[in-house]
Each structure stands twice: as structure tokens, then as C-alpha cells.
Amino acid sequence: MEIRLKNLTKEFPGEPKKNIPDTVAVSNLSVTIPDGKLVGLLGPSGCGKSTTLYMIAGLKQPTSGEIWFGDQDVTNLTPEKRGIGLVFQNYALYPHMSVYKNVAFPLTNLRVEKPVFYKDGTPVLDENGKQVYRRRRLARTEIDALVRKTAKLVQIEEYLDRKPSQLSGGQQQRVAIARALVKKPRVLLLDEPLSNLDARLRIQTREEIRRIQRETGITTVFVTHDQEEAMSICDQMVVMKLGVQQEIGAPQDIYNNPHNLFVAQFLGNPPINTFKGEIKADGIYIGTDKVLPNSRHLANGKVFVAIRPEGFVFGAGRETLSLHVQSIVIMGRDIVLNGTNPASIKPVVKAELSSDKQVSTGDIRCGIRPDKIFVFDAKTEERIEL
């Protein structure tokens, strides 16, 4: 099911008596989420990603704009009529019910259209010769079959008789996903589903979410502030800041080609190194170091130069940037250098290299990989193509 958001805006009224202005949580957002894809809404707290998800779910009404599921305008439909499955951050399981009953709960009052047949098995037809359907509740045997099939999909078959309190956080999360999937929704919505799990369990559970999404082929929207989570499982990401879409695309494409400084700084761990720089007639400078030629004859001016930690090159004969290395941290297969440069925005410059490289502390010079360095206008913070 393709999801289309057209000029979606959500404003929350302020309190004039307290001099609190209106808040624009989402501003003029237009995004197409392809059928069968897992798309992440990514950004820092307060960027509008959860508000966007709740508008897709029907829990919040947009101030303006439209929401389409396929060819159906669902902007004014209730959540029940949209055919969505929603998984909350805190799981929201019923503690007094078994896992089986938690998963089965959405089906107890669900009415489905079923074809009507005569006793001999002949289909009942209307006056136009078309199959007659009747809305009815699911039979107990049908509910049982759906619960067990969904439990097998998310690998919780052995826990069906337990209470949520008897499960680990990752198991509870899978129960919540099963409850959302059991009614076969058109769209699955996940609101920061991994934030309550420890680091190792987060990695395991996000891989499970990716597997389940691929097996079901259901269009999924995944909200997170963790860029590593989004980059590891999403087909596409929508990066947001203060309610405004900054960039949309495949995770690696956005990482390799950020449109602005915010996106470049938000993606990556360790984060990108940012320096105050300047474009001159003969090149692009960080302090007194010429790091790039001005091959496009760009106009002189102040810029920000950003370099990914893995973009530094040592001992290759192309040394252009000076660093003072304060410490060297060995992390298994990689080494992280912590250094300084007078033009750096942050106190510490981080460089990553493989553990077979030999680098010492003190003043050194290094080269830069051309595909890992980006230049941004100092005023607009928009990317300058080199």
C-alpha cells in the first residue's frame, strides 16, 4: 500500500495569555512512501516525526494537507477505518492477559466480509450475478489459526501461555508487533519500538523487524532518533528538523551525499568533523591548510568544511591537513584518533583507520579522501557541489 503525504502541516495552538506562540510541529511535508517498503522518519527529539506518524495513524488530525493510502484519501477517516497496525514505544500490552489473548485481542470484535454460500456449497449471487458478501465476526477457530500463524512469524509460539511480565523486553516487543500484524493491516506503524531495549537486544530486534517486514511485504513506517537503527534496516529515510523535511533517499545515498550541514552532522557515528573554512582563488582552505583545489572557480567566501572520520588518509603522500593527535584508542579492528585543529567546530577531531596503520601522538599531517569531504555555505549551510 503506497502512502502519500501531500503538504501535510500540523500546528498546535499556543497560549496568548502566557505569551506562548503557536507551535508548528510539521510544516508542508510531502512524501511518497512506496508500496511494500520500510521507510524511517529520522531526526532529533522535537522534529515532528512522531506527530507525522500519528497523523498517518489517524490519532492526530492535520491542520492542513492530505494523507492517501493508495487511491483512497484517508485524511478524515478514523484509525479503525484506515487499516493500520500501530506499535507503541512502551509496547502497551495488557498485563492481566496471556500472550495469546494479547495477540488475539484485535480480532475479537473484528468484522470481516465473507462470501455467502448455500448448503450445497453453491455461491449466493445478487440480482446482477455477483457474489454476495456478509460482514461477520471471525469464528474462534479462525482467530486461533491467525494468532498461531502470526506467533510463528514473529517467533513467539512457545510464549503464548505466558503473561507479559514473564517475558524479556525483546519478547514483549515481538508480542506487540504480532498484535499489530494479526489483523493483516494495510500499513504497519512503529513508534520508536527499540528505545527501551539494551544495546545488544536492539540490534537483534531491529534485524527481526527487518525480517518480518520482508516476509509480510507490508508497507512500514518506522520512527526513530537513532540514525544507526534507521540506516541498518530502512529502504528509505526521511530526515527531519523542526518539522521540515531535510532530505529523503536511500540511507547510504544520504550518508554519501548530504544536502546540507544538518544532515551531514546528524548521520554518522562517530559524527562528521566540521571545520571553519574559506574558499580562495586557488583552493579551499581549513585554516592555513589548502585541502582542495578551487577547480570550479567558486566565488571567494566563508564555508564549513566537513570530513567523515573514515575520510582521513595517513602515509599516502597526499598530506594536506595538520592535526595534533592527543590520544589513540584501539577498538578491535579499528583505531580512533582523537586530535585537535584550531579551525575545528568541536574540541575533538576524530579519525578512524584500520588497526594495521602506524600513527603516533603529536603533530602530524594527513590526507583526505575526496569522496568523504563536503563543503557547505557558511550562511545557508547548503551543500556546495565541488
GROMACS .gro file of N, CA and C in nm, residues 104-211:
model
  324
  104ALA      N    1  -0.460  -1.199   2.022
  104ALA     CA    2  -0.595  -1.222   1.968
  104ALA      C    3  -0.689  -1.104   1.988
  105PHE      N    4  -0.656  -1.015   2.080
  105PHE     CA    5  -0.749  -0.908   2.118
  105PHE      C    6  -0.803  -0.827   1.999
  106PRO      N    7  -0.719  -0.783   1.904
  106PRO     CA    8  -0.773  -0.704   1.792
  106PRO      C    9  -0.874  -0.779   1.706
  107LEU      N   10  -0.875  -0.912   1.718
  107LEU     CA   11  -0.964  -0.992   1.633
  107LEU      C   12  -1.100  -1.019   1.697
  108THR      N   13  -1.113  -0.995   1.827
  108THR     CA   14  -1.234  -1.035   1.898
  108THR      C   15  -1.358  -0.960   1.848
  109ASN      N   16  -1.342  -0.833   1.813
  109ASN     CA   17  -1.456  -0.756   1.763
  109ASN      C   18  -1.441  -0.719   1.615
  110LEU      N   19  -1.345  -0.781   1.551
  110LEU     CA   20  -1.322  -0.751   1.410
  110LEU      C   21  -1.430  -0.814   1.324
  111ARG      N   22  -1.486  -0.734   1.235
  111ARG     CA   23  -1.585  -0.785   1.141
  111ARG      C   24  -1.524  -0.787   1.001
  112VAL      N   25  -1.537  -0.901   0.936
  112VAL     CA   26  -1.479  -0.917   0.803
  112VAL      C   27  -1.589  -0.956   0.705
  113GLU      N   28  -1.564  -0.925   0.579
  113GLU     CA   29  -1.658  -0.963   0.474
  113GLU      C   30  -1.624  -1.103   0.424
  114LYS      N   31  -1.720  -1.192   0.435
  114LYS     CA   32  -1.700  -1.330   0.390
  114LYS      C   33  -1.805  -1.365   0.284
  115PRO      N   34  -1.767  -1.443   0.182
  115PRO     CA   35  -1.866  -1.483   0.081
  115PRO      C   36  -1.972  -1.575   0.141
  116VAL      N   37  -2.094  -1.563   0.089
  116VAL     CA   38  -2.207  -1.642   0.138
  116VAL      C   39  -2.233  -1.758   0.041
  117PHE      N   40  -2.255  -1.879   0.097
  117PHE     CA   41  -2.280  -1.998   0.014
  117PHE      C   42  -2.408  -2.067   0.060
  118TYR      N   43  -2.473  -2.137  -0.032
  118TYR     CA   44  -2.585  -2.226   0.004
  118TYR      C   45  -2.529  -2.351   0.070
  119LYS      N   46  -2.619  -2.433   0.127
  119LYS     CA   47  -2.576  -2.552   0.199
  119LYS      C   48  -2.501  -2.649   0.110
  120ASP      N   49  -2.533  -2.649  -0.019
  120ASP     CA   50  -2.464  -2.740  -0.111
  120ASP      C   51  -2.330  -2.686  -0.161
  121GLY      N   52  -2.291  -2.568  -0.109
  121GLY     CA   53  -2.164  -2.510  -0.148
  121GLY      C   54  -2.172  -2.415  -0.266
  122THR      N   55  -2.291  -2.395  -0.320
  122THR     CA   56  -2.308  -2.304  -0.433
  122THR      C   57  -2.305  -2.159  -0.382
  123PRO      N   58  -2.228  -2.071  -0.448
  123PRO     CA   59  -2.222  -1.931  -0.401
  123PRO      C   60  -2.355  -1.859  -0.421
  124VAL      N   61  -2.391  -1.774  -0.325
  124VAL     CA   62  -2.511  -1.692  -0.334
  124VAL      C   63  -2.477  -1.569  -0.418
  125LEU      N   64  -2.560  -1.544  -0.522
  125LEU     CA   65  -2.537  -1.431  -0.612
  125LEU      C   66  -2.649  -1.330  -0.599
  126ASP      N   67  -2.618  -1.201  -0.623
  126ASP     CA   68  -2.722  -1.099  -0.621
  126ASP      C   69  -2.789  -1.092  -0.758
  127GLU      N   70  -2.879  -0.991  -0.774
  127GLU     CA   71  -2.955  -0.982  -0.900
  127GLU      C   72  -2.867  -0.952  -1.021
  128ASN      N   73  -2.746  -0.902  -0.994
  128ASN     CA   74  -2.653  -0.875  -1.104
  128ASN      C   75  -2.556  -0.989  -1.130
  129GLY      N   76  -2.577  -1.098  -1.057
  129GLY     CA   77  -2.491  -1.215  -1.078
  129GLY      C   78  -2.358  -1.208  -1.006
  130LYS      N   79  -2.343  -1.116  -0.909
  130LYS     CA   80  -2.218  -1.103  -0.837
  130LYS      C   81  -2.226  -1.173  -0.701
  131GLN      N   82  -2.111  -1.222  -0.654
  131GLN     CA   83  -2.103  -1.291  -0.527
  131GLN      C   84  -2.152  -1.203  -0.412
  132VAL      N   85  -2.236  -1.259  -0.325
  132VAL     CA   86  -2.288  -1.188  -0.210
  132VAL      C   87  -2.191  -1.207  -0.092
  133TYR      N   88  -2.159  -1.096  -0.026
  133TYR     CA   89  -2.072  -1.100   0.092
  133TYR      C   90  -2.152  -1.053   0.213
  134ARG      N   91  -2.114  -1.103   0.330
  134ARG     CA   92  -2.179  -1.063   0.455
  134ARG      C   93  -2.072  -1.037   0.559
  135ARG      N   94  -2.090  -0.925   0.630
  135ARG     CA   95  -1.995  -0.891   0.736
  135ARG      C   96  -2.028  -0.972   0.861
  136ARG      N   97  -1.927  -1.037   0.915
  136ARG     CA   98  -1.949  -1.117   1.036
  136ARG      C   99  -1.821  -1.121   1.118
  137ARG      N  100  -1.836  -1.162   1.242
  137ARG     CA  101  -1.720  -1.180   1.328
  137ARG      C  102  -1.646  -1.307   1.291
  138LEU      N  103  -1.517  -1.310   1.324
  138LEU     CA  104  -1.438  -1.429   1.299
  138LEU      C  105  -1.477  -1.540   1.396
  139ALA      N  106  -1.479  -1.662   1.346
  139ALA     CA  107  -1.504  -1.776   1.433
  139ALA      C  108  -1.383  -1.802   1.522
  140ARG      N  109  -1.406  -1.872   1.633
  140ARG     CA  110  -1.297  -1.899   1.726
  140ARG      C  111  -1.183  -1.976   1.659
  141THR      N  112  -1.218  -2.069   1.572
  141THR     CA  113  -1.114  -2.145   1.503
  141THR      C  114  -1.033  -2.056   1.408
  142GLU      N  115  -1.098  -1.958   1.345
  142GLU     CA  116  -1.028  -1.866   1.256
  142GLU      C  117  -0.932  -1.777   1.335
  143ILE      N  118  -0.978  -1.729   1.452
  143ILE     CA  119  -0.892  -1.647   1.537
  143ILE      C  120  -0.771  -1.727   1.582
  144ASP      N  121  -0.794  -1.851   1.624
  144ASP     CA  122  -0.684  -1.934   1.671
  144ASP      C  123  -0.580  -1.956   1.561
  145ALA      N  124  -0.627  -1.980   1.440
  145ALA     CA  125  -0.534  -2.003   1.328
  145ALA      C  126  -0.451  -1.879   1.300
  146LEU      N  127  -0.515  -1.760   1.303
  146LEU     CA  128  -0.443  -1.635   1.276
  146LEU      C  129  -0.341  -1.605   1.386
  147VAL      N  130  -0.379  -1.627   1.511
  147VAL     CA  131  -0.288  -1.600   1.622
  147VAL      C  132  -0.165  -1.689   1.612
  148ARG      N  133  -0.187  -1.817   1.587
  148ARG     CA  134  -0.073  -1.910   1.583
  148ARG      C  135   0.015  -1.886   1.460
  149LYS      N  136  -0.045  -1.849   1.350
  149LYS     CA  137   0.034  -1.818   1.230
  149LYS      C  138   0.120  -1.693   1.254
  150THR      N  139   0.062  -1.591   1.315
  150THR     CA  140   0.137  -1.468   1.342
  150THR      C  141   0.243  -1.490   1.448
  151ALA      N  142   0.212  -1.570   1.550
  151ALA     CA  143   0.310  -1.601   1.654
  151ALA      C  144   0.431  -1.674   1.595
  152LYS      N  145   0.406  -1.761   1.499
  152LYS     CA  146   0.516  -1.831   1.433
  152LYS      C  147   0.602  -1.733   1.352
  153LEU      N  148   0.537  -1.637   1.288
  153LEU     CA  149   0.609  -1.538   1.208
  153LEU      C  150   0.707  -1.458   1.292
  154VAL      N  151   0.664  -1.417   1.412
  154VAL     CA  152   0.749  -1.334   1.498
  154VAL      C  153   0.823  -1.417   1.603
  155GLN      N  154   0.808  -1.551   1.593
  155GLN     CA  155   0.883  -1.645   1.676
  155GLN      C  156   0.853  -1.631   1.826
  156ILE      N  157   0.722  -1.635   1.857
  156ILE     CA  158   0.683  -1.633   1.999
  156ILE      C  159   0.587  -1.749   2.030
  157GLU      N  160   0.589  -1.855   1.947
  157GLU     CA  161   0.494  -1.966   1.967
  157GLU      C  162   0.503  -2.025   2.107
  158GLU      N  163   0.625  -2.035   2.160
  158GLU     CA  164   0.644  -2.102   2.289
  158GLU      C  165   0.603  -2.015   2.408
  159TYR      N  166   0.568  -1.888   2.382
  159TYR     CA  167   0.534  -1.798   2.492
  159TYR      C  168   0.385  -1.767   2.500
  160LEU      N  169   0.304  -1.832   2.422
  160LEU     CA  170   0.162  -1.794   2.412
  160LEU      C  171   0.087  -1.806   2.544
  161ASP      N  172   0.129  -1.894   2.632
  161ASP     CA  173   0.058  -1.913   2.759
  161ASP      C  174   0.113  -1.825   2.871
  162ARG      N  175   0.218  -1.750   2.844
  162ARG     CA  176   0.278  -1.666   2.947
  162ARG      C  177   0.212  -1.530   2.954
  163LYS      N  178   0.235  -1.460   3.066
  163LYS     CA  179   0.193  -1.322   3.083
  163LYS      C  180   0.308  -1.231   3.037
  164PRO      N  181   0.279  -1.109   2.996
  164PRO     CA  182   0.386  -1.017   2.952
  164PRO      C  183   0.497  -0.998   3.055
  165SER      N  184   0.463  -1.000   3.184
  165SER     CA  185   0.564  -0.980   3.287
  165SER      C  186   0.666  -1.094   3.293
  166GLN      N  187   0.635  -1.206   3.231
  166GLN     CA  188   0.725  -1.321   3.230
  166GLN      C  189   0.817  -1.321   3.108
  167LEU      N  190   0.812  -1.214   3.029
  167LEU     CA  191   0.890  -1.206   2.906
  167LEU      C  192   0.998  -1.099   2.917
  168SER      N  193   1.102  -1.114   2.837
  168SER     CA  194   1.205  -1.011   2.826
  168SER      C  195   1.151  -0.895   2.743
  169GLY      N  196   1.227  -0.784   2.741
  169GLY     CA  197   1.184  -0.668   2.663
  169GLY      C  198   1.172  -0.700   2.515
  170GLY      N  199   1.267  -0.774   2.461
  170GLY     CA  200   1.261  -0.809   2.320
  170GLY      C  201   1.144  -0.898   2.287
  171GLN      N  202   1.111  -0.992   2.378
  171GLN     CA  203   0.996  -1.079   2.356
  171GLN      C  204   0.865  -1.001   2.363
  172GLN      N  205   0.856  -0.906   2.458
  172GLN     CA  206   0.737  -0.822   2.466
  172GLN      C  207   0.720  -0.739   2.338
  173GLN      N  208   0.833  -0.692   2.284
  173GLN     CA  209   0.823  -0.614   2.162
  173GLN      C  210   0.770  -0.698   2.047
  174ARG      N  211   0.810  -0.823   2.040
  174ARG     CA  212   0.760  -0.911   1.934
  174ARG      C  213   0.612  -0.942   1.953
  175VAL      N  214   0.568  -0.950   2.079
  175VAL     CA  215   0.425  -0.968   2.104
  175VAL      C  216   0.347  -0.847   2.053
  176ALA      N  217   0.400  -0.726   2.080
  176ALA     CA  218   0.333  -0.604   2.033
  176ALA      C  219   0.327  -0.601   1.879
  177ILE      N  220   0.433  -0.645   1.814
  177ILE     CA  221   0.434  -0.649   1.667
  177ILE      C  222   0.334  -0.752   1.617
  178ALA      N  223   0.327  -0.867   1.683
  178ALA     CA  224   0.231  -0.971   1.644
  178ALA      C  225   0.088  -0.919   1.657
  179ARG      N  226   0.060  -0.847   1.765
  179ARG     CA  227  -0.076  -0.793   1.785
  179ARG      C  228  -0.112  -0.693   1.674
  180ALA      N  229  -0.011  -0.617   1.627
  180ALA     CA  230  -0.037  -0.522   1.519
  180ALA      C  231  -0.055  -0.592   1.385
  181LEU      N  232   0.012  -0.705   1.366
  181LEU     CA  233   0.009  -0.774   1.236
  181LEU      C  234  -0.107  -0.871   1.221
  182VAL      N  235  -0.162  -0.919   1.333
  182VAL     CA  236  -0.257  -1.030   1.327
  182VAL      C  237  -0.383  -0.996   1.247
  183LYS      N  238  -0.422  -0.869   1.245
  183LYS     CA  239  -0.543  -0.831   1.171
  183LYS      C  240  -0.513  -0.794   1.026
  184LYS      N  241  -0.391  -0.826   0.983
  184LYS     CA  242  -0.348  -0.803   0.844
  184LYS      C  243  -0.372  -0.658   0.801
  185PRO      N  244  -0.304  -0.564   0.864
  185PRO     CA  245  -0.325  -0.422   0.830
  185PRO      C  246  -0.265  -0.387   0.695
  186ARG      N  247  -0.312  -0.279   0.639
  186ARG     CA  248  -0.256  -0.230   0.513
  186ARG      C  249  -0.121  -0.163   0.535
  187VAL      N  250  -0.105  -0.104   0.654
  187VAL     CA  251   0.016  -0.028   0.686
  187VAL      C  252   0.057  -0.060   0.829
  188LEU      N  253   0.188  -0.078   0.853
  188LEU     CA  254   0.240  -0.100   0.987
  188LEU      C  255   0.319   0.023   1.030
  189LEU      N  256   0.286   0.075   1.149
  189LEU     CA  257   0.350   0.197   1.201
  189LEU      C  258   0.421   0.164   1.331
  190LEU      N  259   0.549   0.198   1.339
  190LEU     CA  260   0.631   0.167   1.456
  190LEU      C  261   0.686   0.296   1.515
  191ASP      N  262   0.648   0.325   1.639
  191ASP     CA  263   0.691   0.449   1.705
  191ASP      C  264   0.804   0.420   1.803
  192GLU      N  265   0.928   0.445   1.762
  192GLU     CA  266   1.046   0.422   1.845
  192GLU      C  267   1.038   0.288   1.916
  193PRO      N  268   1.024   0.178   1.842
  193PRO     CA  269   0.996   0.048   1.906
  193PRO      C  270   1.114  -0.012   1.980
  194LEU      N  271   1.235   0.041   1.963
  194LEU     CA  272   1.352  -0.023   2.022
  194LEU      C  273   1.415   0.058   2.135
  195SER      N  274   1.359   0.173   2.167
  195SER     CA  275   1.425   0.265   2.259
  195SER      C  276   1.434   0.212   2.402
  196ASN      N  277   1.347   0.115   2.439
  196ASN     CA  278   1.350   0.062   2.575
  196ASN      C  279   1.438  -0.062   2.590
  197LEU      N  280   1.509  -0.101   2.485
  197LEU     CA  281   1.590  -0.222   2.488
  197LEU      C  282   1.737  -0.187   2.505
  198ASP      N  283   1.814  -0.282   2.561
  198ASP     CA  284   1.957  -0.258   2.574
  198ASP      C  285   2.024  -0.271   2.437
  199ALA      N  286   2.151  -0.233   2.429
  199ALA     CA  287   2.219  -0.219   2.300
  199ALA      C  288   2.219  -0.348   2.219
  200ARG      N  289   2.256  -0.461   2.281
  200ARG     CA  290   2.263  -0.587   2.208
  200ARG      C  291   2.125  -0.632   2.161
  201LEU      N  292   2.025  -0.615   2.248
  201LEU     CA  293   1.889  -0.657   2.214
  201LEU      C  294   1.831  -0.568   2.105
  202ARG      N  295   1.870  -0.440   2.103
  202ARG     CA  296   1.824  -0.350   1.997
  202ARG      C  297   1.868  -0.401   1.860
  203ILE      N  298   1.995  -0.442   1.852
  203ILE     CA  299   2.046  -0.492   1.724
  203ILE      C  300   1.970  -0.616   1.681
  204GLN      N  301   1.948  -0.709   1.775
  204GLN     CA  302   1.876  -0.832   1.743
  204GLN      C  303   1.732  -0.803   1.700
  205THR      N  304   1.665  -0.714   1.773
  205THR     CA  305   1.524  -0.688   1.745
  205THR      C  306   1.505  -0.612   1.615
  206ARG      N  307   1.595  -0.519   1.584
  206ARG     CA  308   1.581  -0.446   1.458
  206ARG      C  309   1.600  -0.540   1.339
  207GLU      N  310   1.686  -0.642   1.354
  207GLU     CA  311   1.700  -0.741   1.248
  207GLU      C  312   1.574  -0.824   1.234
  208GLU      N  313   1.507  -0.851   1.347
  208GLU     CA  314   1.380  -0.923   1.343
  208GLU      C  315   1.272  -0.840   1.273
  209ILE      N  316   1.268  -0.710   1.301
  209ILE     CA  317   1.171  -0.623   1.235
  209ILE      C  318   1.193  -0.622   1.085
  210ARG      N  319   1.318  -0.615   1.043
  210ARG     CA  320   1.350  -0.618   0.900
  210ARG      C  321   1.306  -0.749   0.837
  211ARG      N  322   1.331  -0.862   0.906
  211ARG     CA  323   1.290  -0.992   0.853
  211ARG      C  324   1.139  -1.002   0.840
   0.00000   0.00000   0.00000
